[in-house]
Coordinates of N, CA and C and ligand atoms in Angstrom, one line a residue:
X1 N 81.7 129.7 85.7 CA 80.5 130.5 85.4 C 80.5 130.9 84.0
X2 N 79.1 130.7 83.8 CA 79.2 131.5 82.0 C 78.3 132.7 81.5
X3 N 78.8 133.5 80.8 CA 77.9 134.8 79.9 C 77.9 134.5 78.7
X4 N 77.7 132.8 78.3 CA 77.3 132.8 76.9 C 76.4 131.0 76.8
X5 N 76.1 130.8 75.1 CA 75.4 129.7 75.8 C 76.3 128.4 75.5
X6 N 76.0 127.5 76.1 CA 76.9 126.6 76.7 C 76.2 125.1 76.8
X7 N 77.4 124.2 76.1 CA 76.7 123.0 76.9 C 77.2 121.9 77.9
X8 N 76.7 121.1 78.2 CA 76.8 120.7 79.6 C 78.1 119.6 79.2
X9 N 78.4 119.0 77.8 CA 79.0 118.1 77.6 C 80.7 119.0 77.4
X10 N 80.2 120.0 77.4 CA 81.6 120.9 77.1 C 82.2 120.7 78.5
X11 N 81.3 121.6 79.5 CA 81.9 121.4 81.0 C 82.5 120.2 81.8
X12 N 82.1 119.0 80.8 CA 82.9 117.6 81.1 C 84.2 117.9 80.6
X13 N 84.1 117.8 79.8 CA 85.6 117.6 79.0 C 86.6 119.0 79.3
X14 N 85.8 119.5 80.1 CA 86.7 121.0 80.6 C 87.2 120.4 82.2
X15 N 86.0 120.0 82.6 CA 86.5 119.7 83.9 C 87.5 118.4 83.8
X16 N 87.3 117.5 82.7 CA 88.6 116.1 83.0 C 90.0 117.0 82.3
X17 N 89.7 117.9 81.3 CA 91.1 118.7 80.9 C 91.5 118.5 82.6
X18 N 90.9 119.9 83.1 CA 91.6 120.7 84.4 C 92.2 119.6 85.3
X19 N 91.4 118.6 85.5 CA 91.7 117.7 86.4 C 93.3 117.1 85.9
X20 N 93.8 116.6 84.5 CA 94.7 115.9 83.7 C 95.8 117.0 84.1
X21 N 95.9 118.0 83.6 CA 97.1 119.0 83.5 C 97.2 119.4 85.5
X22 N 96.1 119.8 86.1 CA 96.1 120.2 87.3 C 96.5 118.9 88.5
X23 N 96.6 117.9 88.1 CA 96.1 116.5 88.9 C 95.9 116.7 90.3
X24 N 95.7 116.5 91.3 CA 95.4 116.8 92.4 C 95.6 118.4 93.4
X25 N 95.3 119.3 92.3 CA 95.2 120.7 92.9 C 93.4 120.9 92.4
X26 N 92.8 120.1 92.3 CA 91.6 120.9 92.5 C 90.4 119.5 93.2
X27 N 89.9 119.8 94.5 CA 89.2 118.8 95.1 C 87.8 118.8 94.3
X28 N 87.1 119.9 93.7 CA 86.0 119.7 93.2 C 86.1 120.6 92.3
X29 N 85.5 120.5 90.8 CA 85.4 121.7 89.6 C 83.8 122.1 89.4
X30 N 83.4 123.1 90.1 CA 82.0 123.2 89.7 C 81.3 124.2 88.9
X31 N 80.4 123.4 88.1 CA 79.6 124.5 86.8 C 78.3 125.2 87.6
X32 N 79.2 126.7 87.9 CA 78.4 127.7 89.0 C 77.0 128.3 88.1
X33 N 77.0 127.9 86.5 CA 75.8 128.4 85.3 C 76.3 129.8 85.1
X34 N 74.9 130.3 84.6 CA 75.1 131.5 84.0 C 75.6 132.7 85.0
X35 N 76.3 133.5 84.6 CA 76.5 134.7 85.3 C 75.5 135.9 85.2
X36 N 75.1 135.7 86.8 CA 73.8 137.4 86.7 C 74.3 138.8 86.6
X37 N 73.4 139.1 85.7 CA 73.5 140.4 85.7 C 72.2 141.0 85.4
X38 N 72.1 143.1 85.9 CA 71.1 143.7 85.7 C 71.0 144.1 84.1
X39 N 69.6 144.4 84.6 CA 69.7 145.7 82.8 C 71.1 146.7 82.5
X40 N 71.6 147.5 83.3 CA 72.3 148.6 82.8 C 73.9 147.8 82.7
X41 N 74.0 146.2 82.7 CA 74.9 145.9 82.8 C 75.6 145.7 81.2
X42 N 75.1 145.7 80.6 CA 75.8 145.4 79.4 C 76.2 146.7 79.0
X43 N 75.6 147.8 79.2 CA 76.2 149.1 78.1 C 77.2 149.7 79.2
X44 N 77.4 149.2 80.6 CA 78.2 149.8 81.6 C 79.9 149.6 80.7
X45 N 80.5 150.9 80.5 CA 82.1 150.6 80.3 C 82.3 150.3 78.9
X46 N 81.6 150.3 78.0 CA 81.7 149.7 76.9 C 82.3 150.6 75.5
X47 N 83.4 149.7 74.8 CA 84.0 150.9 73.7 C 84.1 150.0 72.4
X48 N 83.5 151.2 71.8 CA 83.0 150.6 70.0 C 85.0 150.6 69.6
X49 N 85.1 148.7 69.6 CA 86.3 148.7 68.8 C 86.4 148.2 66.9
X50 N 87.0 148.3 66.0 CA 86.9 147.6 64.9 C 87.1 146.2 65.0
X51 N 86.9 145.8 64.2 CA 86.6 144.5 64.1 C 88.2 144.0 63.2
X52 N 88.9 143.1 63.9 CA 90.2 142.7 62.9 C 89.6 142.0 61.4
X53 N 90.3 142.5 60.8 CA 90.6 141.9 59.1 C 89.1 141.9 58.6
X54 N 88.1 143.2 59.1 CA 87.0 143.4 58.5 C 87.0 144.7 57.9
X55 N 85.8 144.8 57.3 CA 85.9 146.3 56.6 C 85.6 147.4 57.8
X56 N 86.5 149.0 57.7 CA 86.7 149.7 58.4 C 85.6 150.1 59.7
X57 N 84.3 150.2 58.9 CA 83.1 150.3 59.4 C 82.6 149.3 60.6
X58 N 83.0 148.4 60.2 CA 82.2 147.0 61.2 C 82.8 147.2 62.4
X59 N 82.5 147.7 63.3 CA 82.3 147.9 64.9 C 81.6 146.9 66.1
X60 N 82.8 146.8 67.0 CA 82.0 145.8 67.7 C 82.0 146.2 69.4
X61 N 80.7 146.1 70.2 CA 81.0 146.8 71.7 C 81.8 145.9 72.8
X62 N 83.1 146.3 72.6 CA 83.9 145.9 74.0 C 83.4 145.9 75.5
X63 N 83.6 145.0 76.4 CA 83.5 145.1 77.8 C 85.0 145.2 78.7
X64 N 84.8 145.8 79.7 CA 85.7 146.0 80.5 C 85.8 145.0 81.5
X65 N 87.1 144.4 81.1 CA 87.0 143.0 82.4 C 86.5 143.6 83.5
X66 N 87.0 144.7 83.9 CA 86.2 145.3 85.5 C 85.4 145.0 85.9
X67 N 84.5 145.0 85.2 CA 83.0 145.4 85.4 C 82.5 143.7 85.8
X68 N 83.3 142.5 85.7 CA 82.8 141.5 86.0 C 83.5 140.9 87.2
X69 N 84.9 142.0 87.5 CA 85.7 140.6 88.9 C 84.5 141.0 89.7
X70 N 83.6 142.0 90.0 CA 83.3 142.6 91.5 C 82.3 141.1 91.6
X71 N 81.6 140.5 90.9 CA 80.5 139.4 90.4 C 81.2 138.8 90.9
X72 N 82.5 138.0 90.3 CA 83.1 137.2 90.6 C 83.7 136.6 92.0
X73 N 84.3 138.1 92.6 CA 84.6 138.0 93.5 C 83.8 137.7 95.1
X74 N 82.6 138.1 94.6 CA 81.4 138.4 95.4 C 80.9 136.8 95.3
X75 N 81.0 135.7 94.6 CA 80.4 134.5 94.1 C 81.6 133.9 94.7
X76 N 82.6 134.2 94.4 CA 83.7 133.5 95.2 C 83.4 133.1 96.3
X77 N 83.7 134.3 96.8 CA 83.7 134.4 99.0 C 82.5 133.9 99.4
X78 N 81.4 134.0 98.4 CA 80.1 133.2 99.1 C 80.0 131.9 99.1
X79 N 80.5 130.9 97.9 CA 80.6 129.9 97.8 C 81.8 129.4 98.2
X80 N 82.8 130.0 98.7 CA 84.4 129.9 99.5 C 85.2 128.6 98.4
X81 N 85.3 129.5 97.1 CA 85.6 128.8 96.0 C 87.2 129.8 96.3
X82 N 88.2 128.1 95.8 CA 90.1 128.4 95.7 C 90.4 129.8 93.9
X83 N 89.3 129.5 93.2 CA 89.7 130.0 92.1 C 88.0 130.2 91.2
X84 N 87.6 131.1 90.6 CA 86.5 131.0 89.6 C 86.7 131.7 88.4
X85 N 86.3 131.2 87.7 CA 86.2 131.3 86.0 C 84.9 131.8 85.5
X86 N 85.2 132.5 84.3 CA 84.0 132.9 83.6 C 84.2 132.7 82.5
X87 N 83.8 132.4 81.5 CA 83.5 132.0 80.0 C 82.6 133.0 79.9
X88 N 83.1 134.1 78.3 CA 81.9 134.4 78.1 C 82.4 134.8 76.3
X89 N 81.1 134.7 75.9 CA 81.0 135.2 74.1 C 81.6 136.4 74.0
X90 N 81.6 137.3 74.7 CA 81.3 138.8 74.9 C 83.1 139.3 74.3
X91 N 83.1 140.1 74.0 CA 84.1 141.2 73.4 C 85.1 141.4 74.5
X92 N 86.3 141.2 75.3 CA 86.8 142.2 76.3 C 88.1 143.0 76.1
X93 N 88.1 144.2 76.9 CA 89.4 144.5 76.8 C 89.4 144.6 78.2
X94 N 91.1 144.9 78.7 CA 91.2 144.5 80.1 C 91.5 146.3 80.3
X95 N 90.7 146.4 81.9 CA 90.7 147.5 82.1 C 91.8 148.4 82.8
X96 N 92.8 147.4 83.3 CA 94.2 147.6 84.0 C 95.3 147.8 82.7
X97 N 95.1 148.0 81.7 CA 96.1 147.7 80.7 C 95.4 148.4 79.1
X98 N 95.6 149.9 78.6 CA 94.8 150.1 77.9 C 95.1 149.8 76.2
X99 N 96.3 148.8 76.2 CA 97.1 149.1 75.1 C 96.3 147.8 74.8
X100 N 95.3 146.7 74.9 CA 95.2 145.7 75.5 C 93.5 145.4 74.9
X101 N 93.8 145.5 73.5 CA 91.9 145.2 73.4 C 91.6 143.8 72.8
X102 N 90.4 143.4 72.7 CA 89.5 141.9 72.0 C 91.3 140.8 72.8
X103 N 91.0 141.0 73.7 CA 91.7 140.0 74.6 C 91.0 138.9 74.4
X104 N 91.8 137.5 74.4 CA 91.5 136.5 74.5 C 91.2 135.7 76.2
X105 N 91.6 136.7 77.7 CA 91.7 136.4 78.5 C 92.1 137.1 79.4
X106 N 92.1 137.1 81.0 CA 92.6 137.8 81.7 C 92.7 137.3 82.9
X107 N 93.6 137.6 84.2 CA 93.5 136.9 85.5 C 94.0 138.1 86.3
X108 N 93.0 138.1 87.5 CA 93.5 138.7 88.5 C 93.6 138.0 89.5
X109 N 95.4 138.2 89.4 CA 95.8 137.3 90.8 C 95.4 137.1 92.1
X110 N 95.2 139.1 92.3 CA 95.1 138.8 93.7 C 93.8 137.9 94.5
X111 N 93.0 138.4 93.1 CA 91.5 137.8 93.5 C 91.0 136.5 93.3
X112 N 91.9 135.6 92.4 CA 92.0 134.6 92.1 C 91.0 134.5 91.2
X113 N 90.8 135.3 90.1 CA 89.4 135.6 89.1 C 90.0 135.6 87.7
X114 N 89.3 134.3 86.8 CA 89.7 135.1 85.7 C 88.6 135.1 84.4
X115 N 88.9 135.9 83.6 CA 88.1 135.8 82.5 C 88.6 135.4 81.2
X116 N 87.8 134.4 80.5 CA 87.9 133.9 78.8 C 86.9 134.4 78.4
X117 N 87.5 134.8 76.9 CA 86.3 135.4 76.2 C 86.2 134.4 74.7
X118 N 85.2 133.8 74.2 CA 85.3 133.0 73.7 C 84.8 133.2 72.1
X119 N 84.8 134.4 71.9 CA 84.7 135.4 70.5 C 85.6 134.9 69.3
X120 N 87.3 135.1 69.7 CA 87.8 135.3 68.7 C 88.8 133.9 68.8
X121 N 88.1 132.9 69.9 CA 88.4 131.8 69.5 C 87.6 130.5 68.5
X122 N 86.7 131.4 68.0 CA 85.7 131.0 66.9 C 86.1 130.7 65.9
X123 N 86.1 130.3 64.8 CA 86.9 130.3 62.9 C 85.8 131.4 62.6
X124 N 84.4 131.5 62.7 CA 83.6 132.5 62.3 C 83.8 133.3 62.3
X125 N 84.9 133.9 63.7 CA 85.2 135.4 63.7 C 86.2 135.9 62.8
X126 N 86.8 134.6 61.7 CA 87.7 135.8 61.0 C 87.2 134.9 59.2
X127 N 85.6 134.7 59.1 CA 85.2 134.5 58.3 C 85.2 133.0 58.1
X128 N 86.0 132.0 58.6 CA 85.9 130.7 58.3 C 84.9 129.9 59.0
X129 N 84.9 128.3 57.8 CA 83.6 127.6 58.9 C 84.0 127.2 59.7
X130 N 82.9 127.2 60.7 CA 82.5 126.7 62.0 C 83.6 125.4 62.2
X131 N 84.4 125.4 63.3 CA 85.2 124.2 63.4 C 84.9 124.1 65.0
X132 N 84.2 123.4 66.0 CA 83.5 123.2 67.2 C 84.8 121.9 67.7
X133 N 85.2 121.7 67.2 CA 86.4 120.6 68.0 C 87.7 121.3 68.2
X134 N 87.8 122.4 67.2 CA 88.9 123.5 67.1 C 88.6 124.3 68.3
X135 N 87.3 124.6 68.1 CA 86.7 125.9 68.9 C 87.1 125.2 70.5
X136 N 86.5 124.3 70.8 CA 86.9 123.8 71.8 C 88.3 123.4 72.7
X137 N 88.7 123.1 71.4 CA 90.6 122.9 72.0 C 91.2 124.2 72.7
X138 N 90.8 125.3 71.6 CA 91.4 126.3 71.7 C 90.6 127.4 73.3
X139 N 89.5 127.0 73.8 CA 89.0 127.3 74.8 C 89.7 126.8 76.0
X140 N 89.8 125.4 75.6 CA 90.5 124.6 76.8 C 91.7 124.9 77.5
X141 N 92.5 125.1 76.1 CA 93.5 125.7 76.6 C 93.5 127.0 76.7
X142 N 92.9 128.0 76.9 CA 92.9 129.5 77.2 C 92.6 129.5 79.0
X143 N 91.6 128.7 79.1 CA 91.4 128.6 80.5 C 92.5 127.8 81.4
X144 N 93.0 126.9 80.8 CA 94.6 125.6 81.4 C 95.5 127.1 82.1
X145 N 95.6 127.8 80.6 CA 96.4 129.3 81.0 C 96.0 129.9 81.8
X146 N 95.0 130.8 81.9 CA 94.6 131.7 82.9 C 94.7 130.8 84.3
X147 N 94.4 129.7 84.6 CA 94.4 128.9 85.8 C 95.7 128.9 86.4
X148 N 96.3 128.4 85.2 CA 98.0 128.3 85.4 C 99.0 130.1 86.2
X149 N 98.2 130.6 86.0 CA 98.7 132.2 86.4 C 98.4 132.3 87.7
X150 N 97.0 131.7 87.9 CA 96.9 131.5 89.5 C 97.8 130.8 90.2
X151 N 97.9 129.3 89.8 CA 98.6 128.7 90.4 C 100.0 129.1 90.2
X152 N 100.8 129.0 89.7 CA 102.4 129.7 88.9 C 102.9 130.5 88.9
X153 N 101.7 131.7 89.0 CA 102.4 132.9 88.4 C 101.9 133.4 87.5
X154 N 102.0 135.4 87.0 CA 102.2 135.5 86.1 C 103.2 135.6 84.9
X155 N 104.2 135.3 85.0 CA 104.9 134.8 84.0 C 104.9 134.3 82.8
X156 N 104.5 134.1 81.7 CA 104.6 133.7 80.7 C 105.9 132.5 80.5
X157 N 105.4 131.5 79.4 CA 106.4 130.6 79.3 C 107.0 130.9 77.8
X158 N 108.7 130.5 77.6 CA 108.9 130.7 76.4 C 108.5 129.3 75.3
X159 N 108.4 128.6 75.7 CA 108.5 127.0 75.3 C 107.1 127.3 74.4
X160 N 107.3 127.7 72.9 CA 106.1 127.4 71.9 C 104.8 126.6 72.6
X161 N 105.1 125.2 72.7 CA 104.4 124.3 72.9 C 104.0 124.3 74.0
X162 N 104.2 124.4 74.8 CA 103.6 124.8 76.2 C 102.4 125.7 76.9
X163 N 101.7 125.3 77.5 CA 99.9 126.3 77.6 C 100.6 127.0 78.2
X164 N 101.4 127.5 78.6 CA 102.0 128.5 79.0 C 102.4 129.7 78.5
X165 N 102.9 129.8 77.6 CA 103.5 130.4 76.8 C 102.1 131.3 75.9
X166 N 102.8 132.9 75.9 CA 101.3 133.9 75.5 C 101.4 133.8 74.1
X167 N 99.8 133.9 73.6 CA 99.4 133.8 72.5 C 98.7 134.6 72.0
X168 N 99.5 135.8 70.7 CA 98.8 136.4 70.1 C 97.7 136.7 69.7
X169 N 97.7 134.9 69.0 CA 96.7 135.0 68.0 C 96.3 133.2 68.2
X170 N 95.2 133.5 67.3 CA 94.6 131.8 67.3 C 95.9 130.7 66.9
X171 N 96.5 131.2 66.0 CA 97.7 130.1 65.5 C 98.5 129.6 66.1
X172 N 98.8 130.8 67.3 CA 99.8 130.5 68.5 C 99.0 130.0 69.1
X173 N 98.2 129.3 69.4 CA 97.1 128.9 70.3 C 97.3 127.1 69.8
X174 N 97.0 127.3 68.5 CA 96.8 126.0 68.1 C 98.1 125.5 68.3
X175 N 99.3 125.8 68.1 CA 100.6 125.1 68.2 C 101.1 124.4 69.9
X176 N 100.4 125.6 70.8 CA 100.4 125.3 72.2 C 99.8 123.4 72.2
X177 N 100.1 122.5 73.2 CA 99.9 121.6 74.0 C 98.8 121.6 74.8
X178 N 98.2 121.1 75.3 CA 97.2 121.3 76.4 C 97.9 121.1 77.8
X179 N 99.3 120.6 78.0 CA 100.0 120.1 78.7 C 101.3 121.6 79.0
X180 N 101.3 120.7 80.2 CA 102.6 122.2 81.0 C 104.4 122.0 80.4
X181 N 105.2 122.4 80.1 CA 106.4 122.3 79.8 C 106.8 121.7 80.7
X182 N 108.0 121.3 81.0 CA 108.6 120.2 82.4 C 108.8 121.2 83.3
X183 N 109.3 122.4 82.9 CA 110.1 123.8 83.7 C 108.5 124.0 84.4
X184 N 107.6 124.1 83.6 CA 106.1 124.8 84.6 C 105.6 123.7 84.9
X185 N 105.9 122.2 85.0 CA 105.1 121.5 85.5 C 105.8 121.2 86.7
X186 N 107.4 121.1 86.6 CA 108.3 122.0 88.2 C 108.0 122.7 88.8
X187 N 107.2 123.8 88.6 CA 107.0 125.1 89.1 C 105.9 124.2 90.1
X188 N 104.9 123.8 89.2 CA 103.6 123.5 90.1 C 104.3 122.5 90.8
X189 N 105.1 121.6 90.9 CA 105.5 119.9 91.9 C 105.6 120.9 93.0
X190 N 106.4 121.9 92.7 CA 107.1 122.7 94.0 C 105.9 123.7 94.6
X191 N 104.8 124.0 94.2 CA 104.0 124.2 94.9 C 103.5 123.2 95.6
X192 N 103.2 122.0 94.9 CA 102.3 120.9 95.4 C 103.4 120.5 96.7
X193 N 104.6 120.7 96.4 CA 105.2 120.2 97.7 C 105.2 121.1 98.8
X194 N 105.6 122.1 98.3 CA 104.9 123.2 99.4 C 104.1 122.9 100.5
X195 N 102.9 122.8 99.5 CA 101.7 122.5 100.0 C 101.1 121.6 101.0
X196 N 102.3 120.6 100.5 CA 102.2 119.0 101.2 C 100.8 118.6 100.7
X197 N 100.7 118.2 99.5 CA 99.9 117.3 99.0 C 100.3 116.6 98.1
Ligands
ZN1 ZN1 98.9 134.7 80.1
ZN2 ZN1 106.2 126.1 80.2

């Protein structure tokens, strides 16, 4: 599902990622569109954070993941979806964790929900040009991750290279793989065997 705007050629190449790294853990990947919301939804929860490596003043309004699993979870159970995603432009900080702001993502296990926020995976956001093949990489794999948390665990991976492994910052991002380390791509066989599939 998305809260920003989006194109339909992106959701391909999102959905053959998921499919590549996931291989037979997802029977269908579907683009659920925009995510609804009322009028009072945007100013609900919201905290004027600074802006990194701008001038002191430049302020920007954070959202509280909260305020979107209830959506999510509610769109889940109705469409009796294994896992749902949200993409959105929007600012977040996570509301379970206050040390924790302009997050690049979040997953709640139990609900099998997660959110990317696709802000400060931009070059624009820290003044550079527009790089949309960058921007994209670096989306792909934010979502590989948060999925991977569902399926896996939360755990974090130490393996640099590995979409596993947490990422501070965009740089750490770019060095990651789009692909699982052998140890987390273990992790998932042994689910899949589990599973018996
Ligand atoms: Zn993580
Ligand atoms: Zn790993």
């Amino acid at each position: 599902m998305f809260y920003t705007d989006f194109d339909i050629h992106f959701f391909n190449k999102i959905e053959s990622s998921l499919h590549q790294v996931f291989e037979s853990f997802f029977f269908e990947i579907r683009n659920l569109g925009q995510f609804p919301f009322d009028k009072d939804f945007f100013s609900k929860g919201v905290k004027k954070e600074h802006k990194e490596m701008r001038k002191i003043n430049d302020k920007l309004l954070t959202h509280p993941t909260n305020k979107f699993y209830q959506t999510l979870i509610d769109v889940r159970t109705r469409e009796k979806l294994g896992i749902i995603i949200l993409l959105t432009d929007l600012p977040i900080y996570s509301s379970s964790d206050n040390t924790v702001v302009f997050m690049f993502g979040e997953t709640h296990l139990k609900h099998r929900c997660c959110i990317v926020s696709t802000l400060k995976l931009k070059e624009e956001f820290y003044d550079r040009p527009r790089d949309e093949k960058l921007f994209e990489q670096r989306v792909i794999k934010e979502l590989i991750h948060e999925i991977g948390h569902i399926l896996i665990g939360y755990i974090h991976c130490n393996e640099n290279s590995c979409v596993m492994n947490f990422s501070e910052n965009v740089e750490e991002i770019d060095i990651k793989l789009y692909s699982l380390c052998e140890e987390c791509k273990s992790k998932l066989n042994n689910i899949r065997e589990k599973l018996n599939f």
